[in-house]
mmCIF file of C-alpha atoms in Angstrom:
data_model
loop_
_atom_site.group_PDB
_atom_site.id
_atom_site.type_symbol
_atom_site.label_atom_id
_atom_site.label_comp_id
_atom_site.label_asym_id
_atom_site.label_seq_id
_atom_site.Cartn_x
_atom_site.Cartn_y
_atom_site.Cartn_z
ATOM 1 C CA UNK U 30 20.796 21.306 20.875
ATOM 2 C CA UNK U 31 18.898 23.796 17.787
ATOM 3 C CA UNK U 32 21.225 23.529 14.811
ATOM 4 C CA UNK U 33 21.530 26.420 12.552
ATOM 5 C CA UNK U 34 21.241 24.868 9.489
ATOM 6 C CA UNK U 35 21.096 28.363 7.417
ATOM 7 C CA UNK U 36 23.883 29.382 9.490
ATOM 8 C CA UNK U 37 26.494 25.946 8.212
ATOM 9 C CA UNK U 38 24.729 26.100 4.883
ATOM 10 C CA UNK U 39 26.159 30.147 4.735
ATOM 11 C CA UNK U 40 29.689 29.651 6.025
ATOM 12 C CA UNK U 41 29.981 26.725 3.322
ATOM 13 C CA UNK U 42 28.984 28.751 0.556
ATOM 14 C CA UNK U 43 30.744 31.812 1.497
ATOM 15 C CA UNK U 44 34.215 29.283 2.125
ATOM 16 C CA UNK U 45 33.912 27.243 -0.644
ATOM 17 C CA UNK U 46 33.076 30.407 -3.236
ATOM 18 C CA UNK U 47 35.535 32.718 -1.437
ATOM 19 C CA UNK U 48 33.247 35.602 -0.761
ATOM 20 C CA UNK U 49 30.045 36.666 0.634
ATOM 21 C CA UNK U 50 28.464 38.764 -2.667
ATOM 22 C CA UNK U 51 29.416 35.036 -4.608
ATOM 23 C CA UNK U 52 27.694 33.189 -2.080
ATOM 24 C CA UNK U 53 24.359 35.284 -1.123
ATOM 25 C CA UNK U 54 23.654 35.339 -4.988
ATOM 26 C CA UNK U 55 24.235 31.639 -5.168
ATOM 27 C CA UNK U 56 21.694 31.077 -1.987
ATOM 28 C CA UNK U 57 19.493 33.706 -3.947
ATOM 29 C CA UNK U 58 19.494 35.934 -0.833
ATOM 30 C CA UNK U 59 20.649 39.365 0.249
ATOM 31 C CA UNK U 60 24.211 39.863 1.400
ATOM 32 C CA UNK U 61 23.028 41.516 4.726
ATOM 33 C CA UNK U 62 21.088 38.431 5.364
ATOM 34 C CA UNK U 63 24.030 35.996 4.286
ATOM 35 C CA UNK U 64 25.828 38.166 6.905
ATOM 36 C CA UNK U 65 23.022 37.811 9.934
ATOM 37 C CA UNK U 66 22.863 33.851 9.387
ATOM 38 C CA UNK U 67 27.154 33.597 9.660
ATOM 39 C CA UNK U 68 26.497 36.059 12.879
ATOM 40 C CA UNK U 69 24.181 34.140 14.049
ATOM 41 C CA UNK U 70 26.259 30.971 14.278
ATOM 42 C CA UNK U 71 29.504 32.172 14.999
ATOM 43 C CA UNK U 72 27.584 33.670 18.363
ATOM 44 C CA UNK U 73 25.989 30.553 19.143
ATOM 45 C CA UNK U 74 29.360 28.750 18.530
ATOM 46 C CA UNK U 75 31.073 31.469 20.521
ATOM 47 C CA UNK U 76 34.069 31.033 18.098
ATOM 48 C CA UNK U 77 34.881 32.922 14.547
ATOM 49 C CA UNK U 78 34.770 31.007 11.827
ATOM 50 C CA UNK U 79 35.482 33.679 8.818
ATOM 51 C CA UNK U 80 37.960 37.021 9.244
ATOM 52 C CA UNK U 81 36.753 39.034 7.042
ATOM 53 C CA UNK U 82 38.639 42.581 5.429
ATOM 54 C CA UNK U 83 37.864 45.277 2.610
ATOM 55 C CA UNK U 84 39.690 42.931 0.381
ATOM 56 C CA UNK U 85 39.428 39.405 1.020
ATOM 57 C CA UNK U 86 37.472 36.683 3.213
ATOM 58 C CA UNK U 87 40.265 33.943 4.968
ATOM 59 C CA UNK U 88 38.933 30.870 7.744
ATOM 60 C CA UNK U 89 39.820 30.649 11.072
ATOM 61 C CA UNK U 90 41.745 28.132 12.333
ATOM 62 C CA UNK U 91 38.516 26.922 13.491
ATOM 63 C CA UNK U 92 36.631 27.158 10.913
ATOM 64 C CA UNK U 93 39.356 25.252 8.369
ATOM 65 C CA UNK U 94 38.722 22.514 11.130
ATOM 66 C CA UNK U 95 34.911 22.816 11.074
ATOM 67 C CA UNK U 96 34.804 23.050 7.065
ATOM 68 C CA UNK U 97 34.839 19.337 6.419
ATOM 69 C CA UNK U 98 32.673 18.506 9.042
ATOM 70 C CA UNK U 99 30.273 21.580 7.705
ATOM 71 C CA UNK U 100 29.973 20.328 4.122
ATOM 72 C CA UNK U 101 29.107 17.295 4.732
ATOM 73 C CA UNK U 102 26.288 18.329 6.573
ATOM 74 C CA UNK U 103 25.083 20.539 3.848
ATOM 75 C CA UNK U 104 25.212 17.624 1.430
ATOM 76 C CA UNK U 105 23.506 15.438 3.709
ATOM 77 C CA UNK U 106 20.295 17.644 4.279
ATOM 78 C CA UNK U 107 20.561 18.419 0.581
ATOM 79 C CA UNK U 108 20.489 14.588 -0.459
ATOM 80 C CA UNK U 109 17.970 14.189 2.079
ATOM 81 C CA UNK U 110 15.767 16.592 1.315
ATOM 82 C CA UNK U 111 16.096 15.833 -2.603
ATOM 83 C CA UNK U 112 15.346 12.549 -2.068
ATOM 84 C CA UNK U 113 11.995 13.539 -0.118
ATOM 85 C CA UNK U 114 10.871 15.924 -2.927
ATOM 86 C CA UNK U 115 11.400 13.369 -5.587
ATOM 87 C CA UNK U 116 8.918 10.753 -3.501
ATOM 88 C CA UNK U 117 6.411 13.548 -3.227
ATOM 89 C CA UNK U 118 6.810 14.153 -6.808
ATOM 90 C CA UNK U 119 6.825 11.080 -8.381
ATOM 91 C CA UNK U 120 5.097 8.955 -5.557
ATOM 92 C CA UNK U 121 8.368 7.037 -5.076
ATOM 93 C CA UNK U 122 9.046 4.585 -2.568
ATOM 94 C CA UNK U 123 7.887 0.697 -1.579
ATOM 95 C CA UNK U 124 4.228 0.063 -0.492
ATOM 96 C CA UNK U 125 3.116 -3.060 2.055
ATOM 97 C CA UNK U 126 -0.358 -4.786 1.010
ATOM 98 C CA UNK U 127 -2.444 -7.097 3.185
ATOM 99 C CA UNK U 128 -4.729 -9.045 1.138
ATOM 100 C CA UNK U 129 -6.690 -11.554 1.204
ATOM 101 C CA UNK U 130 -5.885 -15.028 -0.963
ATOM 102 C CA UNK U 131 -8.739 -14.239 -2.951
ATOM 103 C CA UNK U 132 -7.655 -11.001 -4.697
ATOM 104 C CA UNK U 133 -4.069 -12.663 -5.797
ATOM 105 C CA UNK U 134 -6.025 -14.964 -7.953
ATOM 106 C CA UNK U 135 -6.889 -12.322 -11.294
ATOM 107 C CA UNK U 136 -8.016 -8.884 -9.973
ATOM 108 C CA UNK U 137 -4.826 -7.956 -7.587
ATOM 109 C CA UNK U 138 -1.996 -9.094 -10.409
ATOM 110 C CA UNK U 139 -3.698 -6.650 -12.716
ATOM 111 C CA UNK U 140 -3.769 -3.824 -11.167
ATOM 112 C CA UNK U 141 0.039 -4.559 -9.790
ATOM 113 C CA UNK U 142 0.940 -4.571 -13.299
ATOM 114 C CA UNK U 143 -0.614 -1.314 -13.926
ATOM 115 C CA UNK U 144 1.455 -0.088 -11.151
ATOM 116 C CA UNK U 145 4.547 -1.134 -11.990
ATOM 117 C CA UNK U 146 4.222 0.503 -15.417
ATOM 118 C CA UNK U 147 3.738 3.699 -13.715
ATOM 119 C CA UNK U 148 6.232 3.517 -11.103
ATOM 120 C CA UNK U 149 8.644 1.023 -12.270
ATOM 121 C CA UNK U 150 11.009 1.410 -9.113
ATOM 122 C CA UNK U 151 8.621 1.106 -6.350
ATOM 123 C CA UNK U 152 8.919 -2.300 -4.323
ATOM 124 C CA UNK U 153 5.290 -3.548 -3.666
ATOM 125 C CA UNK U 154 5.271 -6.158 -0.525
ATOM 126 C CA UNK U 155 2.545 -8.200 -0.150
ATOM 127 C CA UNK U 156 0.928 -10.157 2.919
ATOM 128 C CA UNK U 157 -1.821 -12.624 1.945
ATOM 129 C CA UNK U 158 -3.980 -13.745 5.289
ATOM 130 C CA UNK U 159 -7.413 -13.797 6.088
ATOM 131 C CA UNK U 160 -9.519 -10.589 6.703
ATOM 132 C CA UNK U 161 -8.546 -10.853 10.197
ATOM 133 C CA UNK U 162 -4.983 -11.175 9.487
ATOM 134 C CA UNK U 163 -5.207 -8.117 7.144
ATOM 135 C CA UNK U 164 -7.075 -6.144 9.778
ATOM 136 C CA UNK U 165 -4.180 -6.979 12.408
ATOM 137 C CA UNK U 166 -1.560 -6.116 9.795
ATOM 138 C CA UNK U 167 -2.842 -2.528 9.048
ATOM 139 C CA UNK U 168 -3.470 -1.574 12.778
ATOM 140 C CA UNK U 169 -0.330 -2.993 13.986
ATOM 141 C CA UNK U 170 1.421 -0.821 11.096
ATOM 142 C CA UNK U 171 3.044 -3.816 9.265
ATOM 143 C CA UNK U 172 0.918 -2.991 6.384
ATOM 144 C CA UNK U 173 -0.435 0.888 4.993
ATOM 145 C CA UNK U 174 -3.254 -0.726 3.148
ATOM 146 C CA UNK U 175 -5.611 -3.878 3.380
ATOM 147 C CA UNK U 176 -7.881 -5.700 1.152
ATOM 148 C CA UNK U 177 -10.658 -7.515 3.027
ATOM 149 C CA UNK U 178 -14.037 -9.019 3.275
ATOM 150 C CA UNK U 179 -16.450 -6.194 4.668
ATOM 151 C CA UNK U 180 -16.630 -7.177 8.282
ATOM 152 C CA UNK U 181 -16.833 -5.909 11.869
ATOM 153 C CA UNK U 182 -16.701 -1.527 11.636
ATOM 154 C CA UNK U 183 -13.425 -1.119 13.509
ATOM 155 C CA UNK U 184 -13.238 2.783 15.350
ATOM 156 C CA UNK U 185 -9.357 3.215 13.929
ATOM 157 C CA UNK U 186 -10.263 1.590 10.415
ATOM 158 C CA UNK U 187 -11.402 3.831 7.337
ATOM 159 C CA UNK U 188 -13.120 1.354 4.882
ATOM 160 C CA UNK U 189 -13.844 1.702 1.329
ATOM 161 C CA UNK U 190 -16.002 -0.633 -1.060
ATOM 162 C CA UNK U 191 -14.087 -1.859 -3.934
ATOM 163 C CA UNK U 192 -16.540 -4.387 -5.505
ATOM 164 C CA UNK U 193 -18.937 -6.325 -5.006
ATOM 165 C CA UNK U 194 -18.090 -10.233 -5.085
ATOM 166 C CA UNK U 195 -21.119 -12.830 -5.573
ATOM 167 C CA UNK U 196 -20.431 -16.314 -4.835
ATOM 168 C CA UNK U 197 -20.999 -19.193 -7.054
ATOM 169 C CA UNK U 198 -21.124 -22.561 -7.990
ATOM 170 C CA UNK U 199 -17.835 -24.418 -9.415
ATOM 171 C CA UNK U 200 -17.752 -27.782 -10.634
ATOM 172 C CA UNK U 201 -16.488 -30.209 -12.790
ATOM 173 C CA UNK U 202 -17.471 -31.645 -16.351
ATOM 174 C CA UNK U 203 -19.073 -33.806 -16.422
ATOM 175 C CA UNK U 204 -21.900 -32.625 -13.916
ATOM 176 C CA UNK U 205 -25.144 -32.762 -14.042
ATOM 177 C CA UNK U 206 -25.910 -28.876 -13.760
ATOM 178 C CA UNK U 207 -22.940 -27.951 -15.941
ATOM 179 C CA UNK U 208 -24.847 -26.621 -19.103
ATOM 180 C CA UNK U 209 -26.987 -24.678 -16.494
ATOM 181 C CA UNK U 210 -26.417 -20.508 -16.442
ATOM 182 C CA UNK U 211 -27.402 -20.144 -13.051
ATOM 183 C CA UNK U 212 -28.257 -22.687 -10.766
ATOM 184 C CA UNK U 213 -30.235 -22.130 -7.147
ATOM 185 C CA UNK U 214 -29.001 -22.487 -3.668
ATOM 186 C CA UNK U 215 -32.109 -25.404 -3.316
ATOM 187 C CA UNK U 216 -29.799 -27.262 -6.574
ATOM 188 C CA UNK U 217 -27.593 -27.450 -3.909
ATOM 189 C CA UNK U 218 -28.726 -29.649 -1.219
ATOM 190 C CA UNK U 219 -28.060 -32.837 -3.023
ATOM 191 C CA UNK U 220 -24.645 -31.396 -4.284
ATOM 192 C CA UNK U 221 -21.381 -33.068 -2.516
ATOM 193 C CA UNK U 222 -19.926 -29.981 -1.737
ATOM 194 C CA UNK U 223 -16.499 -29.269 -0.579
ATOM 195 C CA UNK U 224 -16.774 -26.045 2.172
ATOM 196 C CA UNK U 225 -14.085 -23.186 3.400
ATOM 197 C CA UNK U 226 -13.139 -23.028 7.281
ATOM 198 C CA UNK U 227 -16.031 -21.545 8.955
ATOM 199 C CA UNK U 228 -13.289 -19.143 10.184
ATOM 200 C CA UNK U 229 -13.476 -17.621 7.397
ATOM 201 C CA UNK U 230 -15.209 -14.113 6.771
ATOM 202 C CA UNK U 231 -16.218 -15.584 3.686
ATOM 203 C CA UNK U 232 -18.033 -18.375 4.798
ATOM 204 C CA UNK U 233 -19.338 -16.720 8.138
ATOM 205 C CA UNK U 234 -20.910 -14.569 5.650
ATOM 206 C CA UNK U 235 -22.281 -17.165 3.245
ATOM 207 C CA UNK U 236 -23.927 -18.971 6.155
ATOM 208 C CA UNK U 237 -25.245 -15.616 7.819
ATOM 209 C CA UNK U 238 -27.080 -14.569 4.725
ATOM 210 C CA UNK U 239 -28.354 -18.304 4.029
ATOM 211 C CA UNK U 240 -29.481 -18.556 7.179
ATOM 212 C CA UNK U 241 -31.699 -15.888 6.924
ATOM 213 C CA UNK U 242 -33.829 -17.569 4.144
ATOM 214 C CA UNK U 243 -33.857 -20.473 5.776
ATOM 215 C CA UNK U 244 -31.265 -22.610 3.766
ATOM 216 C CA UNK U 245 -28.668 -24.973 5.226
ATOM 217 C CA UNK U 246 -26.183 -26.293 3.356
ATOM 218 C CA UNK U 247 -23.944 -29.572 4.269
ATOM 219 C CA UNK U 248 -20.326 -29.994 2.479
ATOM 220 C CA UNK U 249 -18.976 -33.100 2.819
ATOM 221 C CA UNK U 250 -15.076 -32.049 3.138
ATOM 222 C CA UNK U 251 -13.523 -28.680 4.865
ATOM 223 C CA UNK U 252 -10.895 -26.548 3.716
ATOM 224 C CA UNK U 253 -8.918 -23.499 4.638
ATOM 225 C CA UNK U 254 -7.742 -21.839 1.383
ATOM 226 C CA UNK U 255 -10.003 -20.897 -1.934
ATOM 227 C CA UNK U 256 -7.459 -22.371 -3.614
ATOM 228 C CA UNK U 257 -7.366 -25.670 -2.265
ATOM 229 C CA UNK U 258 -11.132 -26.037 -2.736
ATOM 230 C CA UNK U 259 -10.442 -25.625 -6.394
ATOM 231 C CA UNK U 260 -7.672 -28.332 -6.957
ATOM 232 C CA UNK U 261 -10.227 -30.776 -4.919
ATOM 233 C CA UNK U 262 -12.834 -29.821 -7.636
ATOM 234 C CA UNK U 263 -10.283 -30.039 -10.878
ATOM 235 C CA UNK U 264 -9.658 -33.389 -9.066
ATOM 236 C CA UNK U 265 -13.110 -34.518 -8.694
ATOM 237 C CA UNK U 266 -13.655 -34.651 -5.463
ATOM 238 C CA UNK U 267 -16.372 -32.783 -4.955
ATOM 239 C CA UNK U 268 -17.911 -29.670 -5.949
ATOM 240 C CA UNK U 269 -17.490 -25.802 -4.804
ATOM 241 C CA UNK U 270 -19.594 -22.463 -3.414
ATOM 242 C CA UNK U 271 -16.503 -19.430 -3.833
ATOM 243 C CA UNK U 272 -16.858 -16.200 -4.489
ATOM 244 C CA UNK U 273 -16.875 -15.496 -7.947
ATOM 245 C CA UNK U 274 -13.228 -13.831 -8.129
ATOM 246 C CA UNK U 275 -11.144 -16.550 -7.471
ATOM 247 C CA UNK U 276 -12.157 -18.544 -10.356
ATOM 248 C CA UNK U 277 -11.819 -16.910 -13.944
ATOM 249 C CA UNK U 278 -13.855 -19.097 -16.429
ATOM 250 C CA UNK U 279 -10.880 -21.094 -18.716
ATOM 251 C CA UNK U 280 -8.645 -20.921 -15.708
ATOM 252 C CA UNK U 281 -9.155 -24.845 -15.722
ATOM 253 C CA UNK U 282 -10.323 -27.528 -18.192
ATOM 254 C CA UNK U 283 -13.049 -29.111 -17.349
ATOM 255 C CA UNK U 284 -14.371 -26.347 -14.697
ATOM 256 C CA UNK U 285 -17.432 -24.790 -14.725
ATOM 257 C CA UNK U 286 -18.298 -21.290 -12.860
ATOM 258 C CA UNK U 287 -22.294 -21.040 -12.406
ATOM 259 C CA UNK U 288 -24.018 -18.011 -11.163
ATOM 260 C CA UNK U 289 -25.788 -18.531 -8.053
ATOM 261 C CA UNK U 290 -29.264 -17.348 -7.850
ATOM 262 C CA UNK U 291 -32.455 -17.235 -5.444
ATOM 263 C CA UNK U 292 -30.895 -15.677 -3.692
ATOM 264 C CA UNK U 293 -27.801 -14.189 -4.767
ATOM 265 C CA UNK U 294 -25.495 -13.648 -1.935
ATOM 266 C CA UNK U 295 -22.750 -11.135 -2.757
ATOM 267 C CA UNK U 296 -19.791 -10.148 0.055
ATOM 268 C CA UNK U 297 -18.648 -7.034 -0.120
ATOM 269 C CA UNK U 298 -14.436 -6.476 -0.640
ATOM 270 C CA UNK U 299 -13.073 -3.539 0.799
ATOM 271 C CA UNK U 300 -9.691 -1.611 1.034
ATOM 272 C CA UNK U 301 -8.823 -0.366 4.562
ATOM 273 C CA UNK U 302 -6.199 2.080 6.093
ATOM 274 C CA UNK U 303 -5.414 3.945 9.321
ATOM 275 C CA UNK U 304 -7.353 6.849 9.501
ATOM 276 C CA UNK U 305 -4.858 8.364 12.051
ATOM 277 C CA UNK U 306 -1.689 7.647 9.219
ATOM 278 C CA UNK U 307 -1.160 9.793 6.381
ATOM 279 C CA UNK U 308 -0.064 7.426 3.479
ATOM 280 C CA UNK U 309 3.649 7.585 2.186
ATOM 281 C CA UNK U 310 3.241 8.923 -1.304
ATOM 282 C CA UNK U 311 4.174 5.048 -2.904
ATOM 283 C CA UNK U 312 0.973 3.752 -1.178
ATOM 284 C CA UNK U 313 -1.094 6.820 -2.279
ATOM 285 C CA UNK U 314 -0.487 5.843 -5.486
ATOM 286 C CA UNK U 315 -1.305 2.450 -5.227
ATOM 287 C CA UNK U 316 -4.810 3.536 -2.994
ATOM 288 C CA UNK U 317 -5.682 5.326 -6.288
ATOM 289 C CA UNK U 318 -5.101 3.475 -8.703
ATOM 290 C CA UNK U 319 -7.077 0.574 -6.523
ATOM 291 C CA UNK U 320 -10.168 3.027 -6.416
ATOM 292 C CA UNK U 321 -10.209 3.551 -9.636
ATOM 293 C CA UNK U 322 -9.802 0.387 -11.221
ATOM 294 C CA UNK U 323 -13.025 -1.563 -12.416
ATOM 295 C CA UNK U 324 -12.784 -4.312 -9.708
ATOM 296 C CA UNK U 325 -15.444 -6.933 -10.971
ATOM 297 C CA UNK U 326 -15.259 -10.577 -11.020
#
């Protein structure tokens, strides 16, 4: 069933302002065409709604029953449609994130905050997981955008390059390559070293581009979060290889964050989306303000 909104939205007007000169100037259009949308409706209803005479304008029967049940239809679609024009306008709305641990450390907060300022009612949800969690998330449509670790080209995935992350060396004082500004990946084959899942994109990575240039690297204990591997160093168990954003130098006494050179092995952090999906205007404004936020380590 077609309804004839223009046709409900006339009748109201003409009902509730008594007349149909009142009501085509208050729907800005012509009389004969106020006239040709109530027409319209009453032959599609097959019932009057309006007698109309030289003097005055009086509802059926019918259409005193229907006039309720018409207004709040107008008010509806009116709400409704308000409602849509003020997300368009003002980007207005709640946003799902995937991201990975990594950014919720320093760079991800910040840029939240600068969000928040600018659209103070928006709801931002956030699912932390690995990159192949926040791949899953934005194809299965639980998330609009991702932030992972450049990976695998996926056909339904449009990927942009936020920054570029390099790893490095995190230990604790005292150590004996602490007053060091960068240190080698050869320093570290007498280091005890405490390693991330080798599920990880991160360390897939890390060992792809080592083993290129030869260089194998032992760790003595395993972990599955970033995180983790840092309270293990602030307890001195052991030292770290992270990338470089999930340690902020002062974050904890006693730490040290080293650059890692000869090589230096950088991953790549990118934001993804559906490239079938248009974004709802709330995550359009959060993609934005991502790509054009200095995103540096």
């Amino acid at each position: 069933m077609k309804i004839d909104f223009d046709g409900v939205q006339a009748f109201v007007a003409i009902a509730e302002l008594g007349g149909f000169n009142k009501a085509a100037r208050e729907l800005h259009i012509t009389q004969t065409a106020l006239t040709r949308r109530l027409q319209k409706l009453e032959a599609y209803l097959g019932l009057r709604l309006l007698d109309r005479t030289t003097r005055r304008v009086e509802l059926t029967a019918v259409g005193r029953d229907f006039l309720p049940q018409a207004r709040a239809i107008v008010q509806d679609m009116t709400v409704a449609v308000e409602r849509l024009k003020d997300m368009s306008q003002h980007a207005r709305g709640n946003v799902t994130l995937a991201c990975i641990p990594s950014m919720s450390a320093h760079l991800l907060p910040a840029v939240m905050r600068s969000y928040a300022q600018s659209h103070p009612d928006n709801r931002v949800r956030l699912l932390d997981g690995d990159s192949n969690e926040v791949r899953a998330a934005v194809l299965n449509g639980l998330a609009e955008l991702g932030i992972a670790v450049l990976g695998e080209k996926h056909p339904e995935l449009q990927e942009t390059v936020l920054f570029s992350d390099p790893l490095a060396f995190i230990c604790r004082e005292p150590h004996p390559l602490q007053e060091r500004k960068s240190v080698t990946w050869a320093d570290m084959r007498g280091a005890e070293l405490i390693g991330v899942s080798s599920a990880t994109a991160t360390r897939v990575f890390m060992d792809y581009q080592l083993a290129k240039r030869g260089i194998r690297l032992h760790g003595n204990y395993e972990v599955q979060h970033h995180a983790t591997a840092i309270n293990l160093v602030a307890a001195g168990v052991g030292s770290a290889i992270l990338p470089s954003s999930t340690f902020r130098e002062g974050d904890r006494p006693g730490l040290r964050k080293i650059a890692l050179t000869d090589p230096p092995v950088r991953r790549k952090v990118v934001l993804l989306r559906l490239k079938r999906s248009s974004l709802s205007p709330a995550a359009q404004a959060f993609h934005d303000l991502l790509k054009a936020t200095p995103l540096q380590p």
